[in-house]
Coordinates of C-alpha atoms (C1' of nucleotides) in Angstrom, one line a residue:
Chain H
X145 CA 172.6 87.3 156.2
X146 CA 172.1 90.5 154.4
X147 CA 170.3 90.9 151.1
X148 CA 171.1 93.4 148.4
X149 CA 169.1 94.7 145.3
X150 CA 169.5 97.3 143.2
X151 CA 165.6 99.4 143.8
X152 CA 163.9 99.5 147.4
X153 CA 161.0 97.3 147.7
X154 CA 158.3 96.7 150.2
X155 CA 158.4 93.9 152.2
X156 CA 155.5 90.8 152.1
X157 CA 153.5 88.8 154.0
X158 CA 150.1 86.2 153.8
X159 CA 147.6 86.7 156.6
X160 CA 144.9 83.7 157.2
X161 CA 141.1 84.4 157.9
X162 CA 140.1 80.9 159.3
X163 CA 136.5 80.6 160.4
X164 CA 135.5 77.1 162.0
X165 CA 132.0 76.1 162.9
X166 CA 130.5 74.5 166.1
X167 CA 127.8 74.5 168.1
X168 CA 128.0 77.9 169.8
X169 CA 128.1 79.4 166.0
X170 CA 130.7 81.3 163.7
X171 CA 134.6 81.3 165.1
X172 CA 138.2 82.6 163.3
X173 CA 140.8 81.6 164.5
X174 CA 143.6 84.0 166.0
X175 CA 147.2 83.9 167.6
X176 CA 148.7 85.8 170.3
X177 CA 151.7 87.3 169.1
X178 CA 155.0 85.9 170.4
X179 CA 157.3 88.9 168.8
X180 CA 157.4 92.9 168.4
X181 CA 155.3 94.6 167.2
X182 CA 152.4 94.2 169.0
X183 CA 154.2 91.3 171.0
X184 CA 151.0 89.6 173.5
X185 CA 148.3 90.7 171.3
X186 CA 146.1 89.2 169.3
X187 CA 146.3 89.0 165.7
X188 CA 145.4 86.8 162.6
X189 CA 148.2 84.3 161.7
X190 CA 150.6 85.1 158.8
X191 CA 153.6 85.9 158.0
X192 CA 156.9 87.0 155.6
X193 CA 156.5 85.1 152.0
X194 CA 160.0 84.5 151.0
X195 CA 161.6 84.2 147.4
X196 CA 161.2 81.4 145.3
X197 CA 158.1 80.2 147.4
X198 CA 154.7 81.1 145.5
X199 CA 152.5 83.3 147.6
X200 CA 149.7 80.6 148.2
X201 CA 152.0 78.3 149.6
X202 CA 153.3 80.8 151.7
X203 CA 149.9 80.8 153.0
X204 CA 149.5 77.6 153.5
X205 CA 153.2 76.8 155.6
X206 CA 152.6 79.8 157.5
X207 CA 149.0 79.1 158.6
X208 CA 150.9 75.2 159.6
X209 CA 153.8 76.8 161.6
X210 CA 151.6 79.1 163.6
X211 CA 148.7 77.1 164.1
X212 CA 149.3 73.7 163.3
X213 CA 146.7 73.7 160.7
X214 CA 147.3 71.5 157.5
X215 CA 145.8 70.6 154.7
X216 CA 143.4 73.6 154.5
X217 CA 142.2 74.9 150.7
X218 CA 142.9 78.7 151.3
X219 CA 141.2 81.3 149.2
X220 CA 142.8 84.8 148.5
X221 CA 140.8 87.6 149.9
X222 CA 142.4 90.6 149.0
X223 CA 145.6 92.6 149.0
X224 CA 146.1 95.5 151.5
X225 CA 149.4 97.6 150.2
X226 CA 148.6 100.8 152.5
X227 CA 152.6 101.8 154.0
X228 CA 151.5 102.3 157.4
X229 CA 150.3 99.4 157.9
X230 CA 153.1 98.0 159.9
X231 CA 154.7 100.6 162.2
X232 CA 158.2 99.1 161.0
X233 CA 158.5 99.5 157.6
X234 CA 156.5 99.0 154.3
X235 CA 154.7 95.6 154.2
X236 CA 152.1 94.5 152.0
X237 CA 150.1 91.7 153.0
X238 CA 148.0 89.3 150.6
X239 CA 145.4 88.1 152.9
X240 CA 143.6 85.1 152.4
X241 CA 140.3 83.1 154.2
X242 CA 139.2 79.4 154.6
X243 CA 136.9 77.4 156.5
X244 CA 137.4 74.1 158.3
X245 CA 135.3 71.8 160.4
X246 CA 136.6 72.5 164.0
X247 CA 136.2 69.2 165.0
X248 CA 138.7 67.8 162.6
X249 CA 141.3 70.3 163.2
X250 CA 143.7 70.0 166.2
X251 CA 145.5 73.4 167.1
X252 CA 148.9 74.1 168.5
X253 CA 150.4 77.2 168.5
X254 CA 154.9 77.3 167.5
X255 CA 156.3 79.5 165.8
X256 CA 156.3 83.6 166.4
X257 CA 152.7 82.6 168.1
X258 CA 152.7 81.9 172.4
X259 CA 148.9 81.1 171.5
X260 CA 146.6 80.1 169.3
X261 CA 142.6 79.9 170.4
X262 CA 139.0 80.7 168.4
X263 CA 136.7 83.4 168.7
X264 CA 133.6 84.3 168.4
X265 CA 133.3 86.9 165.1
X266 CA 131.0 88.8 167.5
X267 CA 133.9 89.3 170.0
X268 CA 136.8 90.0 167.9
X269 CA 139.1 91.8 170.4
X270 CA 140.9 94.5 169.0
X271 CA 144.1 92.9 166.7
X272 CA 147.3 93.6 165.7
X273 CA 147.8 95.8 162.5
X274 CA 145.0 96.3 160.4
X275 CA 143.9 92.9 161.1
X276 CA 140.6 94.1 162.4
X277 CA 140.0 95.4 158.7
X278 CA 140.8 92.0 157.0
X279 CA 138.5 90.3 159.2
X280 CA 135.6 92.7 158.5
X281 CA 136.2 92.0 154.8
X282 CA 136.9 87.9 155.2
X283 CA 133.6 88.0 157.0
X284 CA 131.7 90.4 154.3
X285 CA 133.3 88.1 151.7
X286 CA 132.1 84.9 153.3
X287 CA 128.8 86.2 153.9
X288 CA 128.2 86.9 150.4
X289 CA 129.8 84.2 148.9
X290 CA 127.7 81.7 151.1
X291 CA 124.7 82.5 149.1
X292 CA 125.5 82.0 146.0
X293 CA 128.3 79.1 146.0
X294 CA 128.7 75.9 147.8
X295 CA 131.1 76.9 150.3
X296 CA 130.6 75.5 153.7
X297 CA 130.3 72.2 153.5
X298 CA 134.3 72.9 154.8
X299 CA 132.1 73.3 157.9
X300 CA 130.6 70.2 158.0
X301 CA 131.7 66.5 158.7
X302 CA 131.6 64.6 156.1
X303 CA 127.8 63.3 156.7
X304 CA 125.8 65.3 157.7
X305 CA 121.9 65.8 157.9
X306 CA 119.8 68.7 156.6
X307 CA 119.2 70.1 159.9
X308 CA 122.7 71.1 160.4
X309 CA 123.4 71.8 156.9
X310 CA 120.9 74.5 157.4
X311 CA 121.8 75.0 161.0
X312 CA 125.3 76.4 159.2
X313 CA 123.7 78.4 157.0
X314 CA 121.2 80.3 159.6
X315 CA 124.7 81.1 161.9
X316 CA 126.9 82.2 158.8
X317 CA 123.9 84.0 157.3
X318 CA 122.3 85.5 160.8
X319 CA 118.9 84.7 159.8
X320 CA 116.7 81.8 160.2
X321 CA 115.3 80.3 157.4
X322 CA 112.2 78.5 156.2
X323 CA 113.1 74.2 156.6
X324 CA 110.7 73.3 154.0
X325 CA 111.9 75.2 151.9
X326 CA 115.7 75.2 152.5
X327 CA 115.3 71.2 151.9
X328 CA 113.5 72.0 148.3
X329 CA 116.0 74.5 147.6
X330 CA 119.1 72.3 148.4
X331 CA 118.0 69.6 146.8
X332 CA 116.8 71.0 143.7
X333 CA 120.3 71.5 142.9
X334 CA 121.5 68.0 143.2
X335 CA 124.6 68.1 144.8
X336 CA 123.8 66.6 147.7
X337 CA 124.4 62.8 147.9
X338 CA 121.5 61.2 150.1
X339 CA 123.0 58.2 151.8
X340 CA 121.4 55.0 153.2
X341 CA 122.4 55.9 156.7
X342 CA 120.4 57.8 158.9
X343 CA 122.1 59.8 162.5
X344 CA 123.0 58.0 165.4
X345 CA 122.3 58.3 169.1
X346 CA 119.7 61.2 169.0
X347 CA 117.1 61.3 171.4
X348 CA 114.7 61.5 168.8
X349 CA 113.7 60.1 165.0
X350 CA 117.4 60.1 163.4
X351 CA 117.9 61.6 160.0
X352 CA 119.2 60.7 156.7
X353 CA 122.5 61.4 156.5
X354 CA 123.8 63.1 153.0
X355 CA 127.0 63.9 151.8
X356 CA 128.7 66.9 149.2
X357 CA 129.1 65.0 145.6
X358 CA 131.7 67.6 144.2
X359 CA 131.7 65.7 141.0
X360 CA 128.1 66.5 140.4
X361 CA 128.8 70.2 141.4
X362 CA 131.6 70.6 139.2
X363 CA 129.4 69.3 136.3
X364 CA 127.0 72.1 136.8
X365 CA 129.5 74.7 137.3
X366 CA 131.3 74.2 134.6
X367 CA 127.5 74.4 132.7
X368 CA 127.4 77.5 134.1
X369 CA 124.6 76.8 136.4
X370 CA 124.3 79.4 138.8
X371 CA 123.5 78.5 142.3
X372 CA 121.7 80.4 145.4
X373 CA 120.6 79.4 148.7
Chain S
X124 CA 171.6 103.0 145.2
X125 CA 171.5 99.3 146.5
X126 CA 169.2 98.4 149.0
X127 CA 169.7 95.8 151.6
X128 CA 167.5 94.0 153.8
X129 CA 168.2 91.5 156.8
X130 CA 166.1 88.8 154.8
X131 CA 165.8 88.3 151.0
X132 CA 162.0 89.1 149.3
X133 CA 160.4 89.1 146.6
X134 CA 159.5 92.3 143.8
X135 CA 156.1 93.6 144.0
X136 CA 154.3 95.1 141.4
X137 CA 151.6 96.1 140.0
X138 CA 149.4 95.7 136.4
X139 CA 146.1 96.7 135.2
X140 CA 143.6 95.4 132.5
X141 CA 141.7 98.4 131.3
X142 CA 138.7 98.1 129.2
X143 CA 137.2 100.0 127.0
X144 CA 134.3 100.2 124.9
X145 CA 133.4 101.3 120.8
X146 CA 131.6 100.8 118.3
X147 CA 133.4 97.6 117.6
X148 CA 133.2 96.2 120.7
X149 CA 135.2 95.5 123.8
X150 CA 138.6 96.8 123.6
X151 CA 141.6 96.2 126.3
X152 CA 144.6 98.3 126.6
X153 CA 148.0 96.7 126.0
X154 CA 151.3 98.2 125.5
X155 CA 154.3 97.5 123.9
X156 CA 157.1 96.6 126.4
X157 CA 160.4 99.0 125.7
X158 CA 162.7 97.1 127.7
X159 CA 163.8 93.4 128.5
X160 CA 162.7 90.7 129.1
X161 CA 160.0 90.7 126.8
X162 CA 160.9 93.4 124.9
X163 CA 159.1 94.5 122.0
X164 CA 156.3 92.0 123.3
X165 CA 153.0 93.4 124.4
X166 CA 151.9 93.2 127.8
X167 CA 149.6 94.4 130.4
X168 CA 150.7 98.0 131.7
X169 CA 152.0 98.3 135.1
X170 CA 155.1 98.3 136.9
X171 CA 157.6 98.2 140.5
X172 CA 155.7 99.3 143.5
X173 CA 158.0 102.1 145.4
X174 CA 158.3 101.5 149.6
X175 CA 156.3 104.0 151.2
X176 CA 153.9 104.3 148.0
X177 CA 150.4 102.5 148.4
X178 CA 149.7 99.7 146.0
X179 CA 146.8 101.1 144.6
X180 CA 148.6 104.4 144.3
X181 CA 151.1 102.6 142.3
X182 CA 148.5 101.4 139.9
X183 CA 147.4 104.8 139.2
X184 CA 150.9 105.8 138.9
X185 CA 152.0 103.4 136.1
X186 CA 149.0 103.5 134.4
X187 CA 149.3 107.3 133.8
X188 CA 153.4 106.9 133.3
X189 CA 152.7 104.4 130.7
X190 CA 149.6 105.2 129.0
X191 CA 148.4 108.6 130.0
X192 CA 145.3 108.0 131.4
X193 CA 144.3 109.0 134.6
X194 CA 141.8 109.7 137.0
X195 CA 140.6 106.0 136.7
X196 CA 139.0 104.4 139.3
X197 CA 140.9 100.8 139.4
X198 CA 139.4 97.9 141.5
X199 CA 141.6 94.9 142.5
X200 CA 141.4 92.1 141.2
X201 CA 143.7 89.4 142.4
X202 CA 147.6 88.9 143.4
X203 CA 149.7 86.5 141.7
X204 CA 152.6 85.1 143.1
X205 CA 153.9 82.2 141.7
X206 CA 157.9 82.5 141.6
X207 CA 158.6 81.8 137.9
X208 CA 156.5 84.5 136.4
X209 CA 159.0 86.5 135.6
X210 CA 162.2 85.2 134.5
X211 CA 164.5 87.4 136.4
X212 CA 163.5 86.4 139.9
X213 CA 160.4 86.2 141.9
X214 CA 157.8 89.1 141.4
X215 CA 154.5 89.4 142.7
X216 CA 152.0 90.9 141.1
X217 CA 148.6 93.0 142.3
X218 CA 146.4 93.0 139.1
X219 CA 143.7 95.6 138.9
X220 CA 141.2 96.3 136.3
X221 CA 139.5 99.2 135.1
X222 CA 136.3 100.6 132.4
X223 CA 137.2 103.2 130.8
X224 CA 135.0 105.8 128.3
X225 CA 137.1 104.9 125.1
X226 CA 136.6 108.4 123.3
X227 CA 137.3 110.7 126.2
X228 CA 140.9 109.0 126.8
X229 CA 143.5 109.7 125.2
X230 CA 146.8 107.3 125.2
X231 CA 150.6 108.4 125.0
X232 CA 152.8 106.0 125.5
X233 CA 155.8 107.2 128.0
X234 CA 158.0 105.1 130.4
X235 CA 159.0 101.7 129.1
X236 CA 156.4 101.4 127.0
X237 CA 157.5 101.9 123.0
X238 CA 153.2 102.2 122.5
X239 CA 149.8 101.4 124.0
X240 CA 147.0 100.3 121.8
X241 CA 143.2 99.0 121.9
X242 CA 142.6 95.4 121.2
X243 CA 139.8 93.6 120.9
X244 CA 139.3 91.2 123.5
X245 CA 138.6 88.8 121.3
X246 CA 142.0 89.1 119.8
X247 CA 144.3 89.4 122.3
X248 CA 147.9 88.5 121.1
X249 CA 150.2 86.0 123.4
X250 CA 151.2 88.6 126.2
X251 CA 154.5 89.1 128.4
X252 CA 155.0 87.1 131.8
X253 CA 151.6 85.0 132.6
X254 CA 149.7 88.5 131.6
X255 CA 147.3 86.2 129.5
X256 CA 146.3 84.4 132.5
X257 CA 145.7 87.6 134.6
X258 CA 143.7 89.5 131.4
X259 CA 141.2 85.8 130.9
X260 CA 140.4 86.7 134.8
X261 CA 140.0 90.1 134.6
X262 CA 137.7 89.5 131.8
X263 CA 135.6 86.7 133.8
X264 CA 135.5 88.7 136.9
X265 CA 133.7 91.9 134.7
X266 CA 131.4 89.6 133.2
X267 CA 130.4 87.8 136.3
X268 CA 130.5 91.6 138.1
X269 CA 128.6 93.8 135.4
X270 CA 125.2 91.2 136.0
X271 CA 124.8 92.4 139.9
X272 CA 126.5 95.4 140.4
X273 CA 125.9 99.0 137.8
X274 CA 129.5 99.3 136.9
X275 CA 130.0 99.7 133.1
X276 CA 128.6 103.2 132.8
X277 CA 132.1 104.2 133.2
X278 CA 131.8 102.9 129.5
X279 CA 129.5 105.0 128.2
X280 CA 129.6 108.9 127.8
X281 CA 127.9 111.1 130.8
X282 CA 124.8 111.4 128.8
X283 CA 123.4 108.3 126.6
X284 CA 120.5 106.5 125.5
X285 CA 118.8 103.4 126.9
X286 CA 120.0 101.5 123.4
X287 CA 123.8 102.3 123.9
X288 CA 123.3 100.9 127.9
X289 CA 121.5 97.7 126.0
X290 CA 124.4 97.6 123.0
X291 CA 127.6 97.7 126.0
X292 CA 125.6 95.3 128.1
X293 CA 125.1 92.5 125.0
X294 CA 128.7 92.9 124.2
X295 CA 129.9 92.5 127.9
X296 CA 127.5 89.6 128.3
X297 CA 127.8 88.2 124.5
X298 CA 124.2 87.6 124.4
X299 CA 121.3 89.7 123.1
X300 CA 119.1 91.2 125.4
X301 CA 114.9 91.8 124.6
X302 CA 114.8 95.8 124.4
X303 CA 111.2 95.5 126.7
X304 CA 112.7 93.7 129.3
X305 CA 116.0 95.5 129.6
X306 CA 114.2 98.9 129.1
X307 CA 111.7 97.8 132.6
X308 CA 114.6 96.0 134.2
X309 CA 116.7 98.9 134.1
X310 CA 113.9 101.8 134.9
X311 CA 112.8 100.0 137.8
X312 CA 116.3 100.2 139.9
X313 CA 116.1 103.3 139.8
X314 CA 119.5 104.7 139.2
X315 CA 118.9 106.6 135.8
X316 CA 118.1 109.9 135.5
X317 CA 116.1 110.5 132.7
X318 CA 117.2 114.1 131.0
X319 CA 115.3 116.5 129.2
X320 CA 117.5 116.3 126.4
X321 CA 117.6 114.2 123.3
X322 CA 120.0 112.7 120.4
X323 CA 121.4 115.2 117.7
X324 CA 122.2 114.7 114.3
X325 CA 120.8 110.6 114.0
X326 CA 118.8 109.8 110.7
X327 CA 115.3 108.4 112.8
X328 CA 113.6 109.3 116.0
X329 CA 116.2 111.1 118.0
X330 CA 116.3 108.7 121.4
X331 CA 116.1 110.4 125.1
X332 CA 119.0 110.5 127.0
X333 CA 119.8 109.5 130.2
X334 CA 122.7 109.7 133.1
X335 CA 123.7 107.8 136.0
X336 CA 122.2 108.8 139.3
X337 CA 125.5 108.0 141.5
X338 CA 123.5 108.9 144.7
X339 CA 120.2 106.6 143.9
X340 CA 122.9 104.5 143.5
X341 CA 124.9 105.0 146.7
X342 CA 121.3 104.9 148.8
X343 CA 120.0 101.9 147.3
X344 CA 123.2 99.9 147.8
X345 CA 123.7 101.1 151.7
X346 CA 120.2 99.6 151.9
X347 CA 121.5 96.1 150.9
X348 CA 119.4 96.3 147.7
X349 CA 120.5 93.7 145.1
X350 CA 121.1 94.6 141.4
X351 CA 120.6 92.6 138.5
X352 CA 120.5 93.2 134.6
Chain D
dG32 C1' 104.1 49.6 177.7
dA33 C1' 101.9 54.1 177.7
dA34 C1' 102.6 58.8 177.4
dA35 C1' 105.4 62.7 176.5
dG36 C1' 109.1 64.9 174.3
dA37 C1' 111.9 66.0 170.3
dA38 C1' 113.1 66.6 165.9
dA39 C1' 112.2 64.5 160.9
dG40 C1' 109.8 64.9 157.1
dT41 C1' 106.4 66.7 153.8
dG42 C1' 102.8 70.1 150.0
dT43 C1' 100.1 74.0 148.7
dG44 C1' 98.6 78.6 147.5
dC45 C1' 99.8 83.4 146.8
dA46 C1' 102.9 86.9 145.3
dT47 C1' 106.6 88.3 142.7
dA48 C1' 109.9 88.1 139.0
dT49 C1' 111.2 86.5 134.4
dT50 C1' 110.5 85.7 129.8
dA51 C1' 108.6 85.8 125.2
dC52 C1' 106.7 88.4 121.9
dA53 C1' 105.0 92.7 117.6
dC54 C1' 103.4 96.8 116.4
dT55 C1' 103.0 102.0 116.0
dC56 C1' 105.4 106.4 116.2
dA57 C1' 108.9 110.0 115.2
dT58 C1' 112.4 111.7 112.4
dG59 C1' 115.7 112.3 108.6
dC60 C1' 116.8 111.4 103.9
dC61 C1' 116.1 111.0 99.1
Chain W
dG71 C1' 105.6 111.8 99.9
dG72 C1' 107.5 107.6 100.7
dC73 C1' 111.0 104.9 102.7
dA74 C1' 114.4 103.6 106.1
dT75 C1' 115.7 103.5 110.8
dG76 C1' 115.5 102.9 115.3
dA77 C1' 112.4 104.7 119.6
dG78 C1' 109.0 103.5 122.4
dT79 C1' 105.4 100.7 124.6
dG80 C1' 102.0 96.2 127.2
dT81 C1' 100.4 91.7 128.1
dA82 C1' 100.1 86.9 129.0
dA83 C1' 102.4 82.6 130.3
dT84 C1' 105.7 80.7 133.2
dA85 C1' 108.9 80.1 136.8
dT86 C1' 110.6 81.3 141.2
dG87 C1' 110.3 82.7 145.9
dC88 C1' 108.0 82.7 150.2
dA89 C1' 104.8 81.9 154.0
dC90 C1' 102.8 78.5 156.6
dA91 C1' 101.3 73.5 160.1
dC92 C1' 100.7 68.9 160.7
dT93 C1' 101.9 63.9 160.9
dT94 C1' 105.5 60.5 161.6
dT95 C1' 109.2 58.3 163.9
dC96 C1' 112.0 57.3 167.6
dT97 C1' 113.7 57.8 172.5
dT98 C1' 113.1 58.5 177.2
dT99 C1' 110.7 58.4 181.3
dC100 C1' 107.4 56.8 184.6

DNA sequence: GAAAGAAAGTGTGCATATTACACTCATGCC
DNA sequence: GGCATGAGTGTAATATGCACACTTTCTTTC
């Protein structure tokens, strides 16, 4: 069903950066492309917004039908508008990044997509498009935004302990840092709920457990209160 | 000429907030919209985005068609695409901003635009389309931006004293800043250049000038080196 | 049930960065 | 010559960041 207008116009897609967490460290998540161009290779899921539809939720039905993935709080990235960025035509491509506990997220690959699977960020194989670009700057982004907001407890199960809190941090971050002072740091800006339950089935003394209050974090952001780990 | 496409899609455009900065204070540049809808209403200045044109090129583009200026270096700043923004059909919209030296720009209103004005961005009339919403984040993104990163001399003329840097970082920030402090603080990044040259024609103590050292600049920041004023 | 292993939990001192604060000096104007 | 205006300059108190090691608790194994 052809569609008419009066000007040329680009065409316009949503791409999703979605890193996940577990024990090995740092993963996005990627599809193996079921159509031309660049049909069998890898690429980060997306695809056409269409009218009426606001470009987040695009985002959002788009990460769903090629991954299975739902109820994920996406955050725009950036915007890349070069023309050659599809060998087919014009398409600009709002791009967007999130993070989700692994665990919690079962994937099945459907639409467009033969696979879906997770990566290691350090073994990114070369992607479709400029894909490889949008990762390097979901990853910068993440990076620097993990050190000065919240994010990340995503990451996380709902409990968690200050081990792997920090744990997170260290893989996201590449660096290891100081516990003592980690634990002062994090809880010095009280948005950490300590709970009265403590790990289970660890081979050795079990820790609290502490969950994300978002309610006390909100209250100091809209203060202003300015945040670093 | 009609265009037709095998699915439907929505506009693309593209707007930018450019700021400026007097004597008075902040400034933003509007323009008066020559054409429906909105007509006669001021908005944000921007426009269509051509196929086969980048999207930043486009923001360059309409912001010379419609105001004149040019050679601007314009940084995005977000998409929005929510599909009743514009009440002819769904348009998205890349928003850029801008600083711009007030006195060595000169405006002329062209292409759709009956005129483009300074306002004070404390008195920024209702705008066309959601154009209020995208100026209130263009304006919290510069002030969260101008504390860690040295933009803002784009502000300022080539060659100017350390009280003019002080007087356009109180208005961005809206808070006074102690002359010792911001005089050390800003010496010890080491991105001014300090000129043999002095004020002319002030009634007291002529103050030395200074310029921005783009390269100190360039090194320090490939080093990771973190800015704040 | 004693010993070994594993991670939890905890405080201090030094270095650096941030903040508050006030006077003298140079210049132009009247 | 005196006055008005802003330029230029240092120090002390406080807060923050960073390095660093041992004891406690619990499980497992022998």
């Amino acid at each position: 069903m052809p569609h008419t207008y009066d000007y040329p116009r680009p065409a316009l897609t949503v791409d999703c950066v979605i890193f996940g967490l577990d024990d090995e460290g740092l993963k996005v998540l990627l599809i193996e492309r079921g159509i031309e161009p660049f049909e069998g290779q890898w690429a980060i899921p997306g695809g056409f917004v269409a009218p009426g539809e606001s470009v987040d939720a695009a985002a959002v039905r788009e990460l769903q039908e090629e991954t299975g993935l739902k109820d994920i709080y996406l955050e725009q990235l950036y915007t890349f508008g070069e023309p050659d960025r599809d060998p087919r035509e014009h398409v600009v491509s709002v791009a967007y990044y999130a993070l989700v506990n692994l665990i919690e997220h079962d994937l099945e690959a459907s639409t467009d997509a033969r696979s879906a699977a997770w990566f290691s960020v350090d073994d990114v194989p070369d992607l479709a498009f400029d894909h490889n670009q949008i990762f390097d700057m979901a990853l910068t982004r993440l990076k620097g935004k993990v050190r000065y907001q919240p994010i990340g407890f995503e990451l996380l199960p709902k409990k968690f302990t200050l081990t792997q809190l920090q744990r997170m941090y260290e893989i996201i971050l590449e660096k290891p840092l100081d516990k003592r002072n980690f634990r002062k740091k994090v809880l010095s800006l009280e948005i950490l709920k300590a709970l009265n339950e403590i790990e289970k089935d660890v081979a050795h003394r079990a820790a609290r457990l502490y969950s994300f209050d978002e309610r006390a974090y909100r209250r100091l952001q809209r203060k202003g209160v300015h945040f670093a780990i």
